[in-house]
Short mmCIF file of N, CA and C in Angstrom, two decimals:
data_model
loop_
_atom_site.label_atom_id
_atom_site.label_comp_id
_atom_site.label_asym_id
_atom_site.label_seq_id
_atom_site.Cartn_x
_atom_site.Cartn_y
_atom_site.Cartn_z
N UNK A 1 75.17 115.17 160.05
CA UNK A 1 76.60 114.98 159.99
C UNK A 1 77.32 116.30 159.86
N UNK A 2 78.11 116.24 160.31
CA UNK A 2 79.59 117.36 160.49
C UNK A 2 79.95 117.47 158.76
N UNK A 3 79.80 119.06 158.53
CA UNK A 3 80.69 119.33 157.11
C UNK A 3 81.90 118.60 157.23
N UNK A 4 82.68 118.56 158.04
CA UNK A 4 84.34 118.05 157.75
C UNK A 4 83.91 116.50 157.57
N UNK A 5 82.87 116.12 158.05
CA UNK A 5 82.91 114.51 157.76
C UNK A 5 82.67 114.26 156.72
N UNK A 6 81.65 115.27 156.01
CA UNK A 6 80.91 115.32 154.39
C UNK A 6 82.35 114.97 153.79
N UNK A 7 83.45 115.84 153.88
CA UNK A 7 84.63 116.23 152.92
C UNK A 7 85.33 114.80 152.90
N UNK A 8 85.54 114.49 154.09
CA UNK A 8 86.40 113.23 154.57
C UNK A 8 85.81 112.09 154.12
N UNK A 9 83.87 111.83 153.74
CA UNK A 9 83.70 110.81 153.54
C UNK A 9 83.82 110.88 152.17
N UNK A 10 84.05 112.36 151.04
CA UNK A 10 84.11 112.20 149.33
C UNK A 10 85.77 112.17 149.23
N UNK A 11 86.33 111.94 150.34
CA UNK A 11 87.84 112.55 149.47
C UNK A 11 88.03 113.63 149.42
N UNK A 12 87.93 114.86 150.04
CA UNK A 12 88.05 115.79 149.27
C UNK A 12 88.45 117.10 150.82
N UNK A 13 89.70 117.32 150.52
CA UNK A 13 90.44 118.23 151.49
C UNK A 13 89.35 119.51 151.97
N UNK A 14 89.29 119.69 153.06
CA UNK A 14 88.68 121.20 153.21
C UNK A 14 89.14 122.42 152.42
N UNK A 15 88.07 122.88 152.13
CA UNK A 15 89.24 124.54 151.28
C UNK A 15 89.95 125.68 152.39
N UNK A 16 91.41 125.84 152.01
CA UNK A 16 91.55 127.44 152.92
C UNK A 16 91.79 128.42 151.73
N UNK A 17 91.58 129.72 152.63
CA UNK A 17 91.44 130.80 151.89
C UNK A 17 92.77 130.76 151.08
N UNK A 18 92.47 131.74 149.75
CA UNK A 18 93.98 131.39 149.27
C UNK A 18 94.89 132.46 149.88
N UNK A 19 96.24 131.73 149.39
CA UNK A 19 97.20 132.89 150.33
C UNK A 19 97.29 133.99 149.62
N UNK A 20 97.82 135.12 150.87
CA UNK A 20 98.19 136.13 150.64
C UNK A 20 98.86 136.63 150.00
N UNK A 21 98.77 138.06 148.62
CA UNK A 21 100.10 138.76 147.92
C UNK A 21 101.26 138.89 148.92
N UNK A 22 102.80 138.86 148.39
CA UNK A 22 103.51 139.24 148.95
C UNK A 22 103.69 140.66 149.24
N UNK A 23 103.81 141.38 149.87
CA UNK A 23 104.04 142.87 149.82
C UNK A 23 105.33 143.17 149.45
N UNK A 24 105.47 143.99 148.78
CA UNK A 24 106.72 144.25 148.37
C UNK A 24 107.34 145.97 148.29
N UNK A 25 106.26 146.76 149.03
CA UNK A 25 106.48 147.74 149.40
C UNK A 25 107.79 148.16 150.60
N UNK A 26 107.76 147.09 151.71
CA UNK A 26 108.59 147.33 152.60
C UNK A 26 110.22 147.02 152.16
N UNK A 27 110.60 146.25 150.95
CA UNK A 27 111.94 146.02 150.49
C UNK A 27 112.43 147.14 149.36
N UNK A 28 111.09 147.80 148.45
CA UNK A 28 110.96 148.68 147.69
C UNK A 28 111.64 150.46 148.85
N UNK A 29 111.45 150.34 149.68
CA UNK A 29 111.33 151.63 150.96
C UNK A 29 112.84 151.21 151.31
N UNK A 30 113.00 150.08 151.86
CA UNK A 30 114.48 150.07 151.76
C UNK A 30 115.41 150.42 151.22
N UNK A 31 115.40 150.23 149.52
CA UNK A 31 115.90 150.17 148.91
C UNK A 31 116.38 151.83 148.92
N UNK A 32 115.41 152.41 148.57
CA UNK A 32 114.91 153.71 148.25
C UNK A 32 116.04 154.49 149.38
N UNK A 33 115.63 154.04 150.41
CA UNK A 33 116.19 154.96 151.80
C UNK A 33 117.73 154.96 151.25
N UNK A 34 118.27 153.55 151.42
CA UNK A 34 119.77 153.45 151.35
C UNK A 34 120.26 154.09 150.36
N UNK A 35 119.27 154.33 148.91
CA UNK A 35 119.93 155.17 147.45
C UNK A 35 120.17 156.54 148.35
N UNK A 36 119.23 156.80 149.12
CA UNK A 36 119.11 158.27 149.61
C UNK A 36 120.59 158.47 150.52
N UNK A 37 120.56 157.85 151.46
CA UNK A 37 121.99 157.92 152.28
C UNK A 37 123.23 157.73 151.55
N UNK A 38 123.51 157.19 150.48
CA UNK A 38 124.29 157.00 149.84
C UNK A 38 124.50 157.93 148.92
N UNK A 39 123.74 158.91 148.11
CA UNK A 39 123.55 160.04 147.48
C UNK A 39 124.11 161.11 148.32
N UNK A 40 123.84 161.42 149.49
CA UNK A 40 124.35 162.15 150.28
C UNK A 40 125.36 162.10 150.96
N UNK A 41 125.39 160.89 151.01
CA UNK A 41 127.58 160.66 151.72
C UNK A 41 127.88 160.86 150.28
N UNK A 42 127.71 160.72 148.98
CA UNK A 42 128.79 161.47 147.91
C UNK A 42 128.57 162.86 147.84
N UNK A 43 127.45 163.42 148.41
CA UNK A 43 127.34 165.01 147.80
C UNK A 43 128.33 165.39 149.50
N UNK A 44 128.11 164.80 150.69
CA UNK A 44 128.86 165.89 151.55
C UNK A 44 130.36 165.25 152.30
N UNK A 45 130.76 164.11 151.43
CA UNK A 45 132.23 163.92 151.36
C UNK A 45 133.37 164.98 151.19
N UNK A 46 133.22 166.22 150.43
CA UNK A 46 134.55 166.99 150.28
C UNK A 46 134.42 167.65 151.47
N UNK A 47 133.28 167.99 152.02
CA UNK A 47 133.17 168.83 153.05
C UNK A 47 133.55 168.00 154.65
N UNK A 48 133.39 166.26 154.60
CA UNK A 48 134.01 166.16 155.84
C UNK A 48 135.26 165.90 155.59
N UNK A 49 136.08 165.26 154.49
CA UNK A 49 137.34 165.60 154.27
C UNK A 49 138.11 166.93 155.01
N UNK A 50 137.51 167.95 154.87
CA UNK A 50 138.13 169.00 155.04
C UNK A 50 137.89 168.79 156.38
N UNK A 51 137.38 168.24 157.24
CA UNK A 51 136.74 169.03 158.43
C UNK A 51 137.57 167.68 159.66
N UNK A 52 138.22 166.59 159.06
CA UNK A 52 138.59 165.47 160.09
C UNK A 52 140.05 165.92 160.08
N UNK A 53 140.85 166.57 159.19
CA UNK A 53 142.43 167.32 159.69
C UNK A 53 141.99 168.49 160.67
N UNK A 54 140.90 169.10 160.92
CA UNK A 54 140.63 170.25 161.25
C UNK A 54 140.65 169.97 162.91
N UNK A 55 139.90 168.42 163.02
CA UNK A 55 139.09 168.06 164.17
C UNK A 55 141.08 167.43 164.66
N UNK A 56 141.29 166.49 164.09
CA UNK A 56 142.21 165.75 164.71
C UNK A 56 143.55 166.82 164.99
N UNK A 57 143.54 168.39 164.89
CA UNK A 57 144.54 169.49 164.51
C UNK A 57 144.12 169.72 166.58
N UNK A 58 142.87 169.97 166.43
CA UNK A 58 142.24 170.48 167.70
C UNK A 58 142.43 169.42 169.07
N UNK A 59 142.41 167.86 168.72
CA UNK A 59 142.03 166.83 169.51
C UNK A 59 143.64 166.46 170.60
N UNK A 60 144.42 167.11 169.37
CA UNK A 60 145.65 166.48 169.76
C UNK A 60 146.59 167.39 170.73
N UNK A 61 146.12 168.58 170.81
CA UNK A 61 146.45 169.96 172.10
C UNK A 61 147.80 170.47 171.53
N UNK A 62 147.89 170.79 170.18
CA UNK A 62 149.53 171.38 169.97
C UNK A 62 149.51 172.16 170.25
N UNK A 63 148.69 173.54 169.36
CA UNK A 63 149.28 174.90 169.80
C UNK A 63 147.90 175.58 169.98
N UNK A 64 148.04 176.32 171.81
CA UNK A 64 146.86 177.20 172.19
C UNK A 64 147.15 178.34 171.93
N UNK A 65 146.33 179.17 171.00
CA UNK A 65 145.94 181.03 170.98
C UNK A 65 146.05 181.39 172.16
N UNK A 66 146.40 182.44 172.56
CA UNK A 66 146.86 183.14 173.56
C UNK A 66 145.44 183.53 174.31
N UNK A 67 144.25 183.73 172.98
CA UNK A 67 142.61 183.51 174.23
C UNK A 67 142.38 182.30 174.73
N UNK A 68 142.83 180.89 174.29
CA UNK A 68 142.88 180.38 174.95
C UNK A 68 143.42 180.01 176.12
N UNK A 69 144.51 180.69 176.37
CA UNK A 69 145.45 180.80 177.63
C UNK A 69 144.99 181.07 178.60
N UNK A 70 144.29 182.82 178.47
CA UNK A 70 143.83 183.24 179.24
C UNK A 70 142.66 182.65 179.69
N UNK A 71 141.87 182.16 179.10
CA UNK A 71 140.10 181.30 179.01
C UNK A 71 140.27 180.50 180.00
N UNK A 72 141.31 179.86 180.22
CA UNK A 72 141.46 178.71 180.96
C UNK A 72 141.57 178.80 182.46
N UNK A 73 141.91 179.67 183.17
CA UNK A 73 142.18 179.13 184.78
C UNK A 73 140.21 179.83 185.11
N UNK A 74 140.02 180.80 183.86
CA UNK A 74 138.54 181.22 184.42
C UNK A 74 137.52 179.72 184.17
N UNK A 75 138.10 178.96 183.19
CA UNK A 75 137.54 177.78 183.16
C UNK A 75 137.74 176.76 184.35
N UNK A 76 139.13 176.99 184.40
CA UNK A 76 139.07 175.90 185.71
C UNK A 76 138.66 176.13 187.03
N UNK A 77 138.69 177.44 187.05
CA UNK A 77 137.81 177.58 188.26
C UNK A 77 136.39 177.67 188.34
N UNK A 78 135.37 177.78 186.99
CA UNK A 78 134.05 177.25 187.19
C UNK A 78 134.04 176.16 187.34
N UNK A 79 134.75 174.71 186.73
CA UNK A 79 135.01 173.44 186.74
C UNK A 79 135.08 173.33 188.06
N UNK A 80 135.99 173.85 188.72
CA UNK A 80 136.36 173.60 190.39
C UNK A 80 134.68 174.04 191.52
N UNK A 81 134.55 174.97 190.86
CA UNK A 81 132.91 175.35 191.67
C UNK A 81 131.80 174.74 191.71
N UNK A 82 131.24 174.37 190.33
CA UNK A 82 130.57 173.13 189.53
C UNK A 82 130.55 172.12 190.40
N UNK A 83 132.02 171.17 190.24
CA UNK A 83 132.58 170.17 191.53
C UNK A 83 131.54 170.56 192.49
N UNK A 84 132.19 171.38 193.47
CA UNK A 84 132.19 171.85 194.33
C UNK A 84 130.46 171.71 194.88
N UNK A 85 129.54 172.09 193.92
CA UNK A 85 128.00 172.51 194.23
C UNK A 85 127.52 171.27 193.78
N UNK A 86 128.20 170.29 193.09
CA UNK A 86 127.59 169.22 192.52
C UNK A 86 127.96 168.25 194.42
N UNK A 87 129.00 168.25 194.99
CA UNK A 87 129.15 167.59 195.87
C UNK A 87 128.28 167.51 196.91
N UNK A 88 128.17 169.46 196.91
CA UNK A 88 127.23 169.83 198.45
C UNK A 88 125.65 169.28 197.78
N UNK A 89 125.46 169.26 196.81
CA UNK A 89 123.70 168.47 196.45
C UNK A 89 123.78 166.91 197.03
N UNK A 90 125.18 166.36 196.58
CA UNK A 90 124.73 164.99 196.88
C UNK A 90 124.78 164.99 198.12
N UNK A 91 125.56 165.49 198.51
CA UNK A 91 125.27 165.43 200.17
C UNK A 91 123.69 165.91 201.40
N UNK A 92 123.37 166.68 200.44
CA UNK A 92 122.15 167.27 200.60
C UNK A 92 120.71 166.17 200.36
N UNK A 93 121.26 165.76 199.05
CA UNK A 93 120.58 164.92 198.45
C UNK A 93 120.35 163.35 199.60
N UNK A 94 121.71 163.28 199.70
CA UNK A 94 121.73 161.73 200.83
C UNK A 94 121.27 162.35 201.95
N UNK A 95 121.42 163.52 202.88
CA UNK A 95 120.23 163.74 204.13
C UNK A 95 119.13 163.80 204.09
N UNK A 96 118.61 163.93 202.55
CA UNK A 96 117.79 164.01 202.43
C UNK A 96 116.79 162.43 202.21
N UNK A 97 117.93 162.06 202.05
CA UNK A 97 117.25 160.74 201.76
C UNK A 97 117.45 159.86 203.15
N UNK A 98 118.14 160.04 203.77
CA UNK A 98 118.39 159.68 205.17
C UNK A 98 117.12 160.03 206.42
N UNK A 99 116.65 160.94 205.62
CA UNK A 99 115.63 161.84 206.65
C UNK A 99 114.25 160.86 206.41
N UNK A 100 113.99 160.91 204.93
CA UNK A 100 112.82 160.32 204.53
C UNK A 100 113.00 158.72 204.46
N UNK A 101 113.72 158.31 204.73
CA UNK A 101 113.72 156.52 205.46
C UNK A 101 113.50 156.95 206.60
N UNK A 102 114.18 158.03 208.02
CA UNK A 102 113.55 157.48 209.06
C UNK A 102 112.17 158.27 209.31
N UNK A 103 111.55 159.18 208.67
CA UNK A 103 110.09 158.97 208.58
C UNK A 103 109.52 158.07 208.21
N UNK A 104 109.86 157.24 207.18
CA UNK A 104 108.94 156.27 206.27
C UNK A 104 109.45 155.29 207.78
N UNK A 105 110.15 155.01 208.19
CA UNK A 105 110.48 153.52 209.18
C UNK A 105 109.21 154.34 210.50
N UNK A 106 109.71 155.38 210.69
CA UNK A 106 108.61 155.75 211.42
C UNK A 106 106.90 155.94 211.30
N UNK A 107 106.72 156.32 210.27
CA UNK A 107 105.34 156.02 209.57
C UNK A 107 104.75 154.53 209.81
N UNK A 108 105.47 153.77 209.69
CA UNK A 108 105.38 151.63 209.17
C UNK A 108 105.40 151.63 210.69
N UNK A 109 106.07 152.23 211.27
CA UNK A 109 106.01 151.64 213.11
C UNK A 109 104.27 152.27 213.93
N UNK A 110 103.77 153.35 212.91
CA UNK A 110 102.67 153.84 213.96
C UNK A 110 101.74 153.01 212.96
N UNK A 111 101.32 152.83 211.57
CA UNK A 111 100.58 152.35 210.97
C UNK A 111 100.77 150.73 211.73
N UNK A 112 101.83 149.81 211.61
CA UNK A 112 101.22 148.68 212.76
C UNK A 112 100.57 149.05 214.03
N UNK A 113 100.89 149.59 214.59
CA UNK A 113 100.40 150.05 216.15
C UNK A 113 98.92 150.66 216.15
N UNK A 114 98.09 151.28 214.56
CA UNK A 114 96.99 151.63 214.67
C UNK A 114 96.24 150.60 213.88
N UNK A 115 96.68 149.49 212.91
CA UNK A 115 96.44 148.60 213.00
C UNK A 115 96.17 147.50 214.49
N UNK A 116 96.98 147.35 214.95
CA UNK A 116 97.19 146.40 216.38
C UNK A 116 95.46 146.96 217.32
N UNK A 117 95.33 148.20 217.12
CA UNK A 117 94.91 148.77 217.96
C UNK A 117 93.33 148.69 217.29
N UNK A 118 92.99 148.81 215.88
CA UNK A 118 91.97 148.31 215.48
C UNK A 118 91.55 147.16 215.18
N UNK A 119 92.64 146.06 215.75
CA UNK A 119 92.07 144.85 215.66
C UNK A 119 92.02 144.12 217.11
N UNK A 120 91.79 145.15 217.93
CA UNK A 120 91.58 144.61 219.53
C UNK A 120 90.47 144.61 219.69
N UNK A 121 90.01 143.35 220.48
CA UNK A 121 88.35 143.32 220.78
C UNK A 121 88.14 144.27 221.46
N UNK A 122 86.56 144.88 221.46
CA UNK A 122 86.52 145.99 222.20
C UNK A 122 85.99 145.85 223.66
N UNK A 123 86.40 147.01 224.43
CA UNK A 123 86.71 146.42 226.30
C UNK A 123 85.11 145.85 226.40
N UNK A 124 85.01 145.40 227.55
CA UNK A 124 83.98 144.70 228.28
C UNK A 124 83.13 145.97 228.65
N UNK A 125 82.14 145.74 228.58
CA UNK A 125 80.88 146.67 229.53
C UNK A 125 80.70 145.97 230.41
N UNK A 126 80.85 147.65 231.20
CA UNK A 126 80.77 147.56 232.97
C UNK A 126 79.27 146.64 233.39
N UNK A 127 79.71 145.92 234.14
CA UNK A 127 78.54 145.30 234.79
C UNK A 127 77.44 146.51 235.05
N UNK A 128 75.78 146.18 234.93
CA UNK A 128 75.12 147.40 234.84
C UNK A 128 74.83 147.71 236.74
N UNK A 129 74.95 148.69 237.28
CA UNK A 129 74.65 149.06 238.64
C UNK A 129 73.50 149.12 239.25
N UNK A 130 72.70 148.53 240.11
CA UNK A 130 71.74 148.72 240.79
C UNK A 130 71.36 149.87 241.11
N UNK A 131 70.24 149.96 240.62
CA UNK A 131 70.22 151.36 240.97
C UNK A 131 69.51 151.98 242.70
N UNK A 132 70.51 152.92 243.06
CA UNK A 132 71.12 152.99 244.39
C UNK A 132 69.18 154.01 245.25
N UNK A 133 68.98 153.23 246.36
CA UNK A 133 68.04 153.55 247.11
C UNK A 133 68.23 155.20 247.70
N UNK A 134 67.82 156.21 247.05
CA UNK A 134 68.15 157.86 247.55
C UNK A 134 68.20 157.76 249.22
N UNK A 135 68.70 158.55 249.69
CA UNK A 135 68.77 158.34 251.66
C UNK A 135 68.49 159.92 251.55
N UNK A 136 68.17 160.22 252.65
CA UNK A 136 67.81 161.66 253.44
C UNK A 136 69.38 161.85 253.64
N UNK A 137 69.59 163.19 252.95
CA UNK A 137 70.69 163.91 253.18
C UNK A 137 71.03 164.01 254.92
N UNK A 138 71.73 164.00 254.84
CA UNK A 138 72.82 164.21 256.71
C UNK A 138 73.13 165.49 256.74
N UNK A 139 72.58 166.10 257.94
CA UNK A 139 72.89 167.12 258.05
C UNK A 139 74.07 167.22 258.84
N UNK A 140 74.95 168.67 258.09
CA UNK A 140 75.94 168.64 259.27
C UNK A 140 75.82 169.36 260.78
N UNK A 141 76.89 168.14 261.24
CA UNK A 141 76.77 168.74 263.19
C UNK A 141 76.68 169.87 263.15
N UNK A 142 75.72 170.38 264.79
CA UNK A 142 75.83 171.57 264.62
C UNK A 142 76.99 172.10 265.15
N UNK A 143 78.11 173.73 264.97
CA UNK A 143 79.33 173.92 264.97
C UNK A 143 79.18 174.25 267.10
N UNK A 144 80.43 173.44 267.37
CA UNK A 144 80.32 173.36 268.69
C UNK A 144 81.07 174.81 268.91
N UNK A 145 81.01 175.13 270.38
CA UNK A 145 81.36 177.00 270.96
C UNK A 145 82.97 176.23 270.31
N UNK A 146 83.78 177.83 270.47
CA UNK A 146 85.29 177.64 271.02
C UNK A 146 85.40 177.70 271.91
N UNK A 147 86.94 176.83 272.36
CA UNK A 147 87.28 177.11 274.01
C UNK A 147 88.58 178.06 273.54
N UNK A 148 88.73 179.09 274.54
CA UNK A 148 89.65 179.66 273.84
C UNK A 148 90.92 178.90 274.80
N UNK A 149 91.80 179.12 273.85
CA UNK A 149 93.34 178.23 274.33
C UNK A 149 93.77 178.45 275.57
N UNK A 150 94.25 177.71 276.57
CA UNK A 150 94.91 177.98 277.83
C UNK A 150 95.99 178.53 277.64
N UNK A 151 96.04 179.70 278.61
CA UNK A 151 96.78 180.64 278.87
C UNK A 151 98.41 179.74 279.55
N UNK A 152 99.34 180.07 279.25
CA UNK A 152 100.40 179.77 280.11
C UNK A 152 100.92 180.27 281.65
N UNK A 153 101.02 179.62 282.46
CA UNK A 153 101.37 179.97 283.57
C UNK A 153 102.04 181.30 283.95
N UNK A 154 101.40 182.33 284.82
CA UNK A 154 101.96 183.10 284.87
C UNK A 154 103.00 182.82 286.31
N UNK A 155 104.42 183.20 286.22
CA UNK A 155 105.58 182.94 287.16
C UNK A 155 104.69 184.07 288.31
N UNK A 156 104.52 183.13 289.94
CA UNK A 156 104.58 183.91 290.38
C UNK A 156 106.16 184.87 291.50
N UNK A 157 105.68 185.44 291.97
CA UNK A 157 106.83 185.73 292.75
C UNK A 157 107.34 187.44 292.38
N UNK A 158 108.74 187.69 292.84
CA UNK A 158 109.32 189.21 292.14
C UNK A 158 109.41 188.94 290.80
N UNK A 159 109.11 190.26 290.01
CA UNK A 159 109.48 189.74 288.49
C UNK A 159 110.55 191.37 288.57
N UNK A 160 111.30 191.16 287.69
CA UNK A 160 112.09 191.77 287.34
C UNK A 160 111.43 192.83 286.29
N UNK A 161 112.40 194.23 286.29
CA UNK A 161 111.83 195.31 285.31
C UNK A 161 111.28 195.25 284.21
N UNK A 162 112.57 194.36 283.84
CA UNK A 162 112.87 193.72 281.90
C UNK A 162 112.02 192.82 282.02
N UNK A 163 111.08 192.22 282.83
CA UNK A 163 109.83 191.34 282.37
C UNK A 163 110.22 189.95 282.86
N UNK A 164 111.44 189.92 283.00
CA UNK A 164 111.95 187.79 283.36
C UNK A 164 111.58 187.84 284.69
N UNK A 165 110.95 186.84 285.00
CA UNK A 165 111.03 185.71 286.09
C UNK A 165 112.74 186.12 287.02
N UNK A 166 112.26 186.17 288.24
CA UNK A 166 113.59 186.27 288.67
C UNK A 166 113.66 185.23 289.78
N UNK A 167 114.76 184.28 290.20
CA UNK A 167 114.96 183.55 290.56
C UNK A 167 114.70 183.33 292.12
N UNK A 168 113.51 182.33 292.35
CA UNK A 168 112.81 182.70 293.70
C UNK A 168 114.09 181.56 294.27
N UNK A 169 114.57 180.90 294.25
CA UNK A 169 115.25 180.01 295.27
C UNK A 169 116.31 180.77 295.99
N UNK A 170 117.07 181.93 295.60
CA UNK A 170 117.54 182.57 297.20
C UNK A 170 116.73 182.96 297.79
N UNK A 171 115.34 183.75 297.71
CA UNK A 171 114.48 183.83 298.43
C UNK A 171 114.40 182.68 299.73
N UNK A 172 114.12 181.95 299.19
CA UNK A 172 113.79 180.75 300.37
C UNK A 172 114.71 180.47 301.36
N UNK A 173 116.09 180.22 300.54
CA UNK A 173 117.27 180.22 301.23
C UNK A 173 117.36 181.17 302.50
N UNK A 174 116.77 182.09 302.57
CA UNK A 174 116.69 182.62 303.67
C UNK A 174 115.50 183.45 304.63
#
């Protein structure tokens, strides 16, 4: 028989371990911390007293020192440059990112295509060829004579000094 049945057939509950101490370290640490923060906002109270007319004197733009006068257009013109180099990055930044999408779209277009291309059955083998009966080489004809080219008619009749043909039909005429 099963221990739990032993228990169940005397009456008698199973035992659990007993419970656990409470800890009381982690409310003790609390406690402790907050005495600490609180000790120290009374020791450095006179000192921010003094220091929130000082801040709200500065926040509110009454009166600028004359270095500050001058400080300023050299300020606003790093401010204006700053701008300026912060713009040409993003712009740099977006061709740049413009560039590397159409590689990556181009990359994804050859990786299908070398995919496609490794999953093609591979070609057929050539039917195998009989293998071909050797013949007695042919000799070539033997080279026949030249005729040398026919000459063109030579005109007969008078020829003239200068070499022309001169015109035999008055001749005949008389």
């Amino acid at each position: 028989m099963d221990n739990d049945s032993d228990q169940a057939w005397h009456g008698h509950a199973p035992k659990s371990p007993p419970p656990a101490g409470r800890r009381r370290w982690p409310w003790l640490l609390l406690i402790v911390v907050l005495a600490l923060v609180g000790a120290g906002g009374v020791y450095a109270w006179p000192e921010v007293a003094a220091l929130v007319p000082a801040i709200s004197h500065e926040s509110s733009g009454g009166a600028m020192t004359t270095s500050d006068k001058e400080a300023l257009p050299t300020l606003l013109a790093a401010q204006q440059k700053l701008e300026e180099d912060l713009a040409t990055l993003d712009r740099s930044v977006a061709d740049g990112q413009a560039q590397l999408k159409a590689i990556t779209d181009q990359l994804a277009v050859l990786t299908s295509k070398v995919e496609e291309l490794q999953h093609l059955p591979p070609p057929a083998a050539p039917p195998p060829v009989a293998a071909e009966v050797p013949r007695a080489p042919i000799a070539p004809p033997a080279p026949q004579p030249r005729k040398p080219p026919p000459r063109a008619a030579r005109p007969s009749g008078p020829v003239s000094i200068g070499g022309a043909p001169l015109n035999a039909a008055p001749n005949m005429a008389r």
